[in-house]
Amino acid sequence: MANINTAGVDPTKMGVGWAIAVLTSGGDAQGMNAAVRATVRVGLYTGAKVFFVHEGYQGLVDGGNHIRPATWESVSMMLQLGGTVIGSARCRDFQTREGRLKAAYNLVKLGVTNLCVIGGDGSLTGANIFRTEWSDLLKDLISKGKIINEEAKASSHLNIVGMVGSIDNDFCGTDMTIGTDSALHRIIEVVDSITTTAQRSQIYYNVCVSVCFSYLALVTALACGADWVFIPEMPPDDGWEDHLCRRLTETRNAGSRLNVIIVAEGAINKDGKPITCDQLKDLVTKRLGFDTRATILGHVQRGGTPSAFDRVLGSRMGVEAVMALLEATPETPACVVSLSGNQAVRLPLMECVQVTKDVTVAMNEGRFDDAIKLRGRSFENNWNTYKLLAHVRPPETKSNINVAILNVGAPCAGMNAAVRAAVRIGLIQGHNMLAIHDGFEGLAEEKIEPITWNTVGDWTGKGGSELGTKRVLPGKYMEEISLNIAKYNIHALVIIGGFEAFSGALEMVQGRGKYEELCVPMVIIPATVSNNVPGSDFSIGADTALNTITTTCDRIKQSAAGTKRRVFIIETMGGYCGYLATMAGLSAGADAAYIYEEKFGIRDLERNVEHLIEKMKTTVKRGLILRNENCNFNYTTDFIFNLYSEEGKGVFDCRKNVLGHMQQGGTPTPFDRNFATKMGAKAVLWLTEKLKECYRHGRIFANTPDSACVLGMRKRGLVLQPLAELKEQTDFEHRIPKNQWWLKLRPIMKILAKYKISLDTSEHALMEHVISKNGSALVL
């Protein structure tokens, strides 16, 4: 999160005397409104004046009523809206010096010296040109008598901070741009609908789906298990037409009713000639005689409600942008606030623009491997995972290694995608893959069977657990489990699940001293809506649950659209972990979120009620309170509801909702599908290497601490951590890690709800570089 780097500075005073303008430019993207809202509210929180610039750079040039003061209430009820409420326009006037001169005049007259631009690389490049020319523009305005020397002195330099708002996700230096995740939601909704139709039809379908940009095409291919994806950064090898037709025929002969091909705009072959949906349709129809349909999605990808991820991303980036502006000096280069893994970072704007242009240069010169690398680590990892799953087939020679997979704990969306990836990567490695049904209990009761490539073919988009899962721990079954591991000659275990998977694996490791059969490598893949597994910032399934909560909160708030002064109290799942309540609070715009990790008492409840009473005096007449199910034994959902109802009597009325198990259901989101796919693939590749290390005297023997690990997302990448290390970092009584990264986001939620609190100053997002001193791009 953003932090203040000056010790002793009161964050509510650091913006006094400054003015910030915020604009959105270029193509709109879902989540822009969250960024605008955060920029406005955090700017006001610091004491700065904040202005809306309506209609992008055109509004900056035209001035007048296009540049208006922003208030706290003016950004209410924006989070759930798609597009940008302050408008966006592509502006030819700003591309001329005369247009930029008008824009400079308008800003100087308002005392604005801080500009926050939300848009794509073109919009951000324009902002940097504006900043570079600023001093000369002021001189021209003085010479023309438009402004006086005192005004020029007060506006001597212009600070620029950019946020990348674009569904393309093609801006180098950032893992995810605002709007990308929402666009993936739209695409996957369409592909899932087509898939459902084809699987239930008597006709065998081939579906070719055209999406806008490479990243969207690539992640869609992973998230729906596509047979092929065409992207401009990596044209297919010569003879790809034969390869494609052979692939489609093989899957059809294996019993598949559906083939899916994803095509990005701009896809080309090795000769630079376009590859389009219509061409592919004609190719498959003529060569194979298969019924083939083409679907071009177009602007549907830009529309709709922003996802929870984009709302949180926009909010986090908005806070970071304000801090970057207020901390800037005349020597500070224009920067982009961005996301690298799970970390907020600041990057020099023009370095990012240069690397983004380098991608196009590399493609034009036929250096396609370089183009993939320049896109960044996230893009490259997605491409490599796709190649493994879609273009490599299991070898005829087996490795004689048996890898077993089981699900443990409560079911969640994304489990099946992880199983599918693990099974197929295992088969590609030459292993025999075994499915264990019903968790550790199934392992004890011999519910074990081989699982094949085709068995898991359509599992990516399925919710729940196809293998079956139970919360039972292995302790009381250790004898039976060890016997069955020996009986089925199991050499490695992939354990997918929540805190029970973590605890159960620990029991298995502890049992190695007594049962030698348990001395096999094992990897735990966190999968639970609670997001409470030590060793990972994210768990599979948490994003799907978060989107369910966010969507439900939107509908509940909308239900009071015709009602004045109403407060909703909503209970979320998560056990003792407050992740869902906190992140849903950020994404749905809650006034408070009660969690176990942050203790509260009756005085805090009273202050929250008083805060809502004051809020009802403004133009905003609705309140939202979230409560984690185990946040406090005594302050139950009913207690809080009754307290708010009594204390708010005559000012507002209350309604309560307990969301329950709907948070565990549904089809997995694109994030959970992609995350699970990469986790499943990485887990089996790690096991394959670990098995080589543990092969001794003709058998597998693994008893070192690093032979049983949790695979998790930590800050900027996937890491493997031994269970023995994580044991010391775990609160077993409450089933949560002792340290949780997302707690540092709670001040943002409170500030955006207009609470007067202090920002955490323990961390600071420093400026990083994407180009090395010798001019080459760094791997991010």
PDB file of C-alpha atoms in Angstrom, residues 327-530:
ATOM      1  CA  GLU A 327       6.034  13.064  -2.318  1.00  0.00           C
ATOM      2  CA  ALA A 328       7.344  14.108  -5.739  1.00  0.00           C
ATOM      3  CA  THR A 329      10.054  16.709  -6.274  1.00  0.00           C
ATOM      4  CA  PRO A 330      11.015  18.595  -9.463  1.00  0.00           C
ATOM      5  CA  GLU A 331      13.716  15.942  -9.986  1.00  0.00           C
ATOM      6  CA  THR A 332      11.324  12.987  -9.654  1.00  0.00           C
ATOM      7  CA  PRO A 333      10.541  11.483 -13.080  1.00  0.00           C
ATOM      8  CA  ALA A 334       6.931  11.022 -14.092  1.00  0.00           C
ATOM      9  CA  CYS A 335       5.942   7.621 -12.760  1.00  0.00           C
ATOM     10  CA  VAL A 336       3.373   4.900 -13.136  1.00  0.00           C
ATOM     11  CA  VAL A 337       1.944   3.228 -10.058  1.00  0.00           C
ATOM     12  CA  SER A 338       1.663  -0.423 -10.807  1.00  0.00           C
ATOM     13  CA  LEU A 339       1.229  -3.945  -9.490  1.00  0.00           C
ATOM     14  CA  SER A 340       4.071  -6.456  -9.491  1.00  0.00           C
ATOM     15  CA  GLY A 341       2.824  -9.768  -8.127  1.00  0.00           C
ATOM     16  CA  ASN A 342       1.049  -8.626  -4.986  1.00  0.00           C
ATOM     17  CA  GLN A 343       3.164  -5.519  -4.446  1.00  0.00           C
ATOM     18  CA  ALA A 344       2.420  -1.902  -5.311  1.00  0.00           C
ATOM     19  CA  VAL A 345       5.387  -0.375  -7.136  1.00  0.00           C
ATOM     20  CA  ARG A 346       6.319   2.916  -8.780  1.00  0.00           C
ATOM     21  CA  LEU A 347       8.007   2.765 -12.174  1.00  0.00           C
ATOM     22  CA  PRO A 348       9.452   5.523 -14.400  1.00  0.00           C
ATOM     23  CA  LEU A 349       6.732   6.190 -16.933  1.00  0.00           C
ATOM     24  CA  MET A 350       8.908   6.575 -20.016  1.00  0.00           C
ATOM     25  CA  GLU A 351      10.935   3.448 -19.256  1.00  0.00           C
ATOM     26  CA  CYS A 352       7.689   1.472 -19.278  1.00  0.00           C
ATOM     27  CA  VAL A 353       6.601   3.161 -22.509  1.00  0.00           C
ATOM     28  CA  GLN A 354       9.974   2.385 -24.105  1.00  0.00           C
ATOM     29  CA  VAL A 355       9.833  -1.316 -23.205  1.00  0.00           C
ATOM     30  CA  THR A 356       6.226  -1.464 -24.458  1.00  0.00           C
ATOM     31  CA  LYS A 357       7.431  -0.051 -27.809  1.00  0.00           C
ATOM     32  CA  ASP A 358      10.348  -2.502 -27.802  1.00  0.00           C
ATOM     33  CA  VAL A 359       7.823  -5.347 -27.930  1.00  0.00           C
ATOM     34  CA  THR A 360       6.481  -4.060 -31.238  1.00  0.00           C
ATOM     35  CA  VAL A 361      10.024  -3.591 -32.585  1.00  0.00           C
ATOM     36  CA  ALA A 362      10.940  -7.159 -31.588  1.00  0.00           C
ATOM     37  CA  MET A 363       7.841  -8.525 -33.331  1.00  0.00           C
ATOM     38  CA  ASN A 364       8.524  -6.512 -36.490  1.00  0.00           C
ATOM     39  CA  GLU A 365      12.073  -7.870 -36.563  1.00  0.00           C
ATOM     40  CA  GLY A 366      10.893 -11.452 -36.052  1.00  0.00           C
ATOM     41  CA  ARG A 367      12.425 -11.730 -32.550  1.00  0.00           C
ATOM     42  CA  PHE A 368       9.342 -13.374 -31.116  1.00  0.00           C
ATOM     43  CA  ASP A 369      11.057 -15.008 -28.116  1.00  0.00           C
ATOM     44  CA  ASP A 370      12.316 -11.560 -27.124  1.00  0.00           C
ATOM     45  CA  ALA A 371       8.799 -10.145 -27.531  1.00  0.00           C
ATOM     46  CA  ILE A 372       7.436 -12.724 -25.086  1.00  0.00           C
ATOM     47  CA  LYS A 373      10.167 -11.881 -22.544  1.00  0.00           C
ATOM     48  CA  LEU A 374       9.634  -8.148 -22.932  1.00  0.00           C
ATOM     49  CA  ARG A 375       5.955  -8.592 -22.116  1.00  0.00           C
ATOM     50  CA  GLY A 376       7.086  -9.472 -18.608  1.00  0.00           C
ATOM     51  CA  ARG A 377       7.367 -12.449 -16.301  1.00  0.00           C
ATOM     52  CA  SER A 378       3.600 -12.902 -15.859  1.00  0.00           C
ATOM     53  CA  PHE A 379       2.983 -13.061 -19.614  1.00  0.00           C
ATOM     54  CA  GLU A 380       5.948 -15.392 -20.140  1.00  0.00           C
ATOM     55  CA  ASN A 381       4.808 -17.743 -17.361  1.00  0.00           C
ATOM     56  CA  ASN A 382       1.309 -17.880 -18.839  1.00  0.00           C
ATOM     57  CA  TRP A 383       2.737 -18.659 -22.276  1.00  0.00           C
ATOM     58  CA  ASN A 384       5.005 -21.420 -20.991  1.00  0.00           C
ATOM     59  CA  THR A 385       2.157 -23.014 -19.017  1.00  0.00           C
ATOM     60  CA  TYR A 386      -0.119 -22.889 -22.056  1.00  0.00           C
ATOM     61  CA  LYS A 387       2.538 -24.494 -24.277  1.00  0.00           C
ATOM     62  CA  LEU A 388       2.993 -27.343 -21.827  1.00  0.00           C
ATOM     63  CA  LEU A 389      -0.708 -28.062 -21.470  1.00  0.00           C
ATOM     64  CA  ALA A 390      -1.782 -27.552 -25.073  1.00  0.00           C
ATOM     65  CA  HIS A 391       1.180 -28.415 -27.303  1.00  0.00           C
ATOM     66  CA  VAL A 392       3.002 -31.233 -25.531  1.00  0.00           C
ATOM     67  CA  ARG A 393       1.592 -34.735 -25.450  1.00  0.00           C
ATOM     68  CA  PRO A 394       2.378 -37.555 -22.964  1.00  0.00           C
ATOM     69  CA  PRO A 395       5.394 -39.658 -23.989  1.00  0.00           C
ATOM     70  CA  GLU A 396       4.944 -43.291 -24.960  1.00  0.00           C
ATOM     71  CA  THR A 397       7.595 -44.332 -22.436  1.00  0.00           C
ATOM     72  CA  LYS A 398       6.440 -44.099 -18.814  1.00  0.00           C
ATOM     73  CA  SER A 399       8.639 -43.075 -15.888  1.00  0.00           C
ATOM     74  CA  ASN A 400       7.252 -45.769 -13.514  1.00  0.00           C
ATOM     75  CA  ILE A 401       6.504 -42.947 -11.053  1.00  0.00           C
ATOM     76  CA  ASN A 402       3.034 -42.844  -9.455  1.00  0.00           C
ATOM     77  CA  VAL A 403       1.793 -39.424  -8.344  1.00  0.00           C
ATOM     78  CA  ALA A 404      -1.463 -39.255  -6.378  1.00  0.00           C
ATOM     79  CA  ILE A 405      -3.750 -36.212  -6.076  1.00  0.00           C
ATOM     80  CA  LEU A 406      -6.348 -35.551  -3.386  1.00  0.00           C
ATOM     81  CA  ASN A 407      -8.560 -32.682  -2.264  1.00  0.00           C
ATOM     82  CA  VAL A 408      -8.847 -31.941   1.468  1.00  0.00           C
ATOM     83  CA  GLY A 409     -11.176 -29.643   3.435  1.00  0.00           C
ATOM     84  CA  ALA A 410     -14.180 -27.703   2.187  1.00  0.00           C
ATOM     85  CA  PRO A 411     -14.725 -27.558  -1.585  1.00  0.00           C
ATOM     86  CA  CYS A 412     -14.025 -24.321  -3.445  1.00  0.00           C
ATOM     87  CA  ALA A 413     -14.045 -23.042  -6.999  1.00  0.00           C
ATOM     88  CA  GLY A 414     -10.763 -23.685  -8.805  1.00  0.00           C
ATOM     89  CA  MET A 415      -9.897 -27.019  -7.189  1.00  0.00           C
ATOM     90  CA  ASN A 416     -10.749 -28.878 -10.374  1.00  0.00           C
ATOM     91  CA  ALA A 417      -8.602 -26.584 -12.514  1.00  0.00           C
ATOM     92  CA  ALA A 418      -5.620 -27.340 -10.250  1.00  0.00           C
ATOM     93  CA  VAL A 419      -6.293 -31.103 -10.502  1.00  0.00           C
ATOM     94  CA  ARG A 420      -6.560 -30.891 -14.292  1.00  0.00           C
ATOM     95  CA  ALA A 421      -3.253 -29.061 -14.651  1.00  0.00           C
ATOM     96  CA  ALA A 422      -1.502 -31.392 -12.204  1.00  0.00           C
ATOM     97  CA  VAL A 423      -2.811 -34.518 -13.969  1.00  0.00           C
ATOM     98  CA  ARG A 424      -1.874 -33.349 -17.464  1.00  0.00           C
ATOM     99  CA  ILE A 425       1.579 -32.063 -16.492  1.00  0.00           C
ATOM    100  CA  GLY A 426       2.181 -35.338 -14.647  1.00  0.00           C
ATOM    101  CA  LEU A 427       1.234 -37.354 -17.715  1.00  0.00           C
ATOM    102  CA  ILE A 428       3.449 -35.142 -19.892  1.00  0.00           C
ATOM    103  CA  GLN A 429       6.321 -35.933 -17.515  1.00  0.00           C
ATOM    104  CA  GLY A 430       5.630 -39.619 -18.108  1.00  0.00           C
ATOM    105  CA  HIS A 431       4.170 -40.323 -14.662  1.00  0.00           C
ATOM    106  CA  ASN A 432       1.163 -42.469 -13.823  1.00  0.00           C
ATOM    107  CA  MET A 433      -1.430 -40.235 -12.185  1.00  0.00           C
ATOM    108  CA  LEU A 434      -3.761 -41.512  -9.455  1.00  0.00           C
ATOM    109  CA  ALA A 435      -6.926 -39.858  -8.156  1.00  0.00           C
ATOM    110  CA  ILE A 436      -7.788 -40.215  -4.462  1.00  0.00           C
ATOM    111  CA  HIS A 437     -11.439 -39.573  -3.732  1.00  0.00           C
ATOM    112  CA  ASP A 438     -12.715 -38.023  -0.473  1.00  0.00           C
ATOM    113  CA  GLY A 439      -9.418 -36.749   0.882  1.00  0.00           C
ATOM    114  CA  PHE A 440      -7.326 -38.509   3.524  1.00  0.00           C
ATOM    115  CA  GLU A 441     -10.276 -40.728   4.397  1.00  0.00           C
ATOM    116  CA  GLY A 442     -10.365 -41.954   0.799  1.00  0.00           C
ATOM    117  CA  LEU A 443      -6.629 -42.627   0.947  1.00  0.00           C
ATOM    118  CA  ALA A 444      -7.216 -44.792   4.011  1.00  0.00           C
ATOM    119  CA  GLU A 445     -10.215 -46.564   2.474  1.00  0.00           C
ATOM    120  CA  GLU A 446      -8.548 -47.301  -0.902  1.00  0.00           C
ATOM    121  CA  LYS A 447     -10.684 -44.904  -2.944  1.00  0.00           C
ATOM    122  CA  ILE A 448      -7.829 -44.726  -5.415  1.00  0.00           C
ATOM    123  CA  GLU A 449      -7.941 -45.070  -9.186  1.00  0.00           C
ATOM    124  CA  PRO A 450      -5.951 -44.014 -12.259  1.00  0.00           C
ATOM    125  CA  ILE A 451      -6.936 -40.667 -13.763  1.00  0.00           C
ATOM    126  CA  THR A 452      -6.411 -39.947 -17.458  1.00  0.00           C
ATOM    127  CA  TRP A 453      -5.854 -37.017 -19.796  1.00  0.00           C
ATOM    128  CA  ASN A 454      -9.420 -37.081 -21.097  1.00  0.00           C
ATOM    129  CA  THR A 455     -11.003 -37.544 -17.654  1.00  0.00           C
ATOM    130  CA  VAL A 456     -10.030 -34.014 -16.646  1.00  0.00           C
ATOM    131  CA  GLY A 457     -10.637 -32.430 -20.059  1.00  0.00           C
ATOM    132  CA  ASP A 458     -13.501 -30.133 -19.103  1.00  0.00           C
ATOM    133  CA  TRP A 459     -12.690 -29.622 -15.426  1.00  0.00           C
ATOM    134  CA  THR A 460     -11.216 -26.112 -15.653  1.00  0.00           C
ATOM    135  CA  GLY A 461     -14.553 -24.310 -15.435  1.00  0.00           C
ATOM    136  CA  LYS A 462     -16.250 -26.629 -12.960  1.00  0.00           C
ATOM    137  CA  GLY A 463     -16.902 -25.463  -9.405  1.00  0.00           C
ATOM    138  CA  GLY A 464     -16.562 -27.601  -6.283  1.00  0.00           C
ATOM    139  CA  SER A 465     -14.458 -30.764  -6.186  1.00  0.00           C
ATOM    140  CA  GLU A 466     -14.888 -33.528  -8.737  1.00  0.00           C
ATOM    141  CA  LEU A 467     -12.623 -35.805  -6.664  1.00  0.00           C
ATOM    142  CA  GLY A 468     -14.703 -35.271  -3.550  1.00  0.00           C
ATOM    143  CA  THR A 469     -13.261 -33.730  -0.412  1.00  0.00           C
ATOM    144  CA  LYS A 470     -13.583 -34.124   3.350  1.00  0.00           C
ATOM    145  CA  ARG A 471     -12.238 -32.288   6.394  1.00  0.00           C
ATOM    146  CA  VAL A 472     -11.007 -35.522   8.023  1.00  0.00           C
ATOM    147  CA  LEU A 473      -7.330 -35.410   9.107  1.00  0.00           C
ATOM    148  CA  PRO A 474      -5.046 -38.422   8.583  1.00  0.00           C
ATOM    149  CA  GLY A 475      -3.959 -38.895  12.220  1.00  0.00           C
ATOM    150  CA  LYS A 476      -6.331 -41.715  13.127  1.00  0.00           C
ATOM    151  CA  TYR A 477      -5.852 -43.429   9.744  1.00  0.00           C
ATOM    152  CA  MET A 478      -2.054 -43.352   9.608  1.00  0.00           C
ATOM    153  CA  GLU A 479      -1.658 -47.138   9.613  1.00  0.00           C
ATOM    154  CA  GLU A 480      -4.129 -47.624   6.752  1.00  0.00           C
ATOM    155  CA  ILE A 481      -2.714 -44.688   4.798  1.00  0.00           C
ATOM    156  CA  SER A 482       0.851 -46.004   5.006  1.00  0.00           C
ATOM    157  CA  LEU A 483      -0.291 -49.454   3.875  1.00  0.00           C
ATOM    158  CA  ASN A 484      -2.149 -48.032   0.875  1.00  0.00           C
ATOM    159  CA  ILE A 485       0.760 -45.818  -0.122  1.00  0.00           C
ATOM    160  CA  ALA A 486       2.846 -48.988  -0.238  1.00  0.00           C
ATOM    161  CA  LYS A 487       0.119 -51.055  -1.910  1.00  0.00           C
ATOM    162  CA  TYR A 488      -0.433 -48.567  -4.734  1.00  0.00           C
ATOM    163  CA  ASN A 489       3.282 -47.734  -4.896  1.00  0.00           C
ATOM    164  CA  ILE A 490       2.608 -43.995  -4.502  1.00  0.00           C
ATOM    165  CA  HIS A 491       5.838 -42.015  -4.907  1.00  0.00           C
ATOM    166  CA  ALA A 492       4.524 -38.438  -4.416  1.00  0.00           C
ATOM    167  CA  LEU A 493       1.417 -36.609  -3.204  1.00  0.00           C
ATOM    168  CA  VAL A 494      -0.302 -33.448  -4.425  1.00  0.00           C
ATOM    169  CA  ILE A 495      -2.609 -32.236  -1.640  1.00  0.00           C
ATOM    170  CA  ILE A 496      -5.044 -29.507  -2.700  1.00  0.00           C
ATOM    171  CA  GLY A 497      -7.088 -27.824   0.012  1.00  0.00           C
ATOM    172  CA  GLY A 498      -7.371 -25.419   2.915  1.00  0.00           C
ATOM    173  CA  PHE A 499      -6.087 -25.399   6.475  1.00  0.00           C
ATOM    174  CA  GLU A 500      -6.968 -29.105   6.842  1.00  0.00           C
ATOM    175  CA  ALA A 501      -4.638 -29.890   3.930  1.00  0.00           C
ATOM    176  CA  PHE A 502      -1.862 -27.958   5.693  1.00  0.00           C
ATOM    177  CA  SER A 503      -2.531 -29.593   9.083  1.00  0.00           C
ATOM    178  CA  GLY A 504      -2.970 -33.053   7.544  1.00  0.00           C
ATOM    179  CA  ALA A 505       0.303 -32.798   5.655  1.00  0.00           C
ATOM    180  CA  LEU A 506       2.047 -31.813   8.896  1.00  0.00           C
ATOM    181  CA  GLU A 507       0.639 -34.935  10.541  1.00  0.00           C
ATOM    182  CA  MET A 508       1.917 -37.021   7.620  1.00  0.00           C
ATOM    183  CA  VAL A 509       5.398 -35.523   7.985  1.00  0.00           C
ATOM    184  CA  GLN A 510       5.356 -36.123  11.735  1.00  0.00           C
ATOM    185  CA  GLY A 511       4.361 -39.741  11.044  1.00  0.00           C
ATOM    186  CA  ARG A 512       7.440 -40.386   8.893  1.00  0.00           C
ATOM    187  CA  GLY A 513       9.433 -41.478  11.936  1.00  0.00           C
ATOM    188  CA  LYS A 514       7.036 -44.366  12.546  1.00  0.00           C
ATOM    189  CA  TYR A 515       5.853 -45.128   9.009  1.00  0.00           C
ATOM    190  CA  GLU A 516       8.605 -45.182   6.392  1.00  0.00           C
ATOM    191  CA  GLU A 517       5.984 -45.331   3.608  1.00  0.00           C
ATOM    192  CA  LEU A 518       5.169 -41.674   4.356  1.00  0.00           C
ATOM    193  CA  CYS A 519       8.687 -40.674   3.258  1.00  0.00           C
ATOM    194  CA  VAL A 520       7.523 -39.445  -0.141  1.00  0.00           C
ATOM    195  CA  PRO A 521       7.670 -35.875  -1.485  1.00  0.00           C
ATOM    196  CA  MET A 522       4.449 -33.945  -0.978  1.00  0.00           C
ATOM    197  CA  VAL A 523       3.287 -30.516  -2.036  1.00  0.00           C
ATOM    198  CA  ILE A 524       0.295 -28.581  -0.668  1.00  0.00           C
ATOM    199  CA  ILE A 525      -1.624 -26.264  -3.002  1.00  0.00           C
ATOM    200  CA  PRO A 526      -3.728 -23.788  -0.952  1.00  0.00           C
ATOM    201  CA  ALA A 527      -7.379 -23.916  -2.018  1.00  0.00           C
ATOM    202  CA  THR A 528      -9.976 -22.386   0.299  1.00  0.00           C
ATOM    203  CA  VAL A 529     -12.347 -19.421   0.271  1.00  0.00           C
ATOM    204  CA  SER A 530     -10.956 -18.409   3.685  1.00  0.00           C
TER     205      SER A 530
END
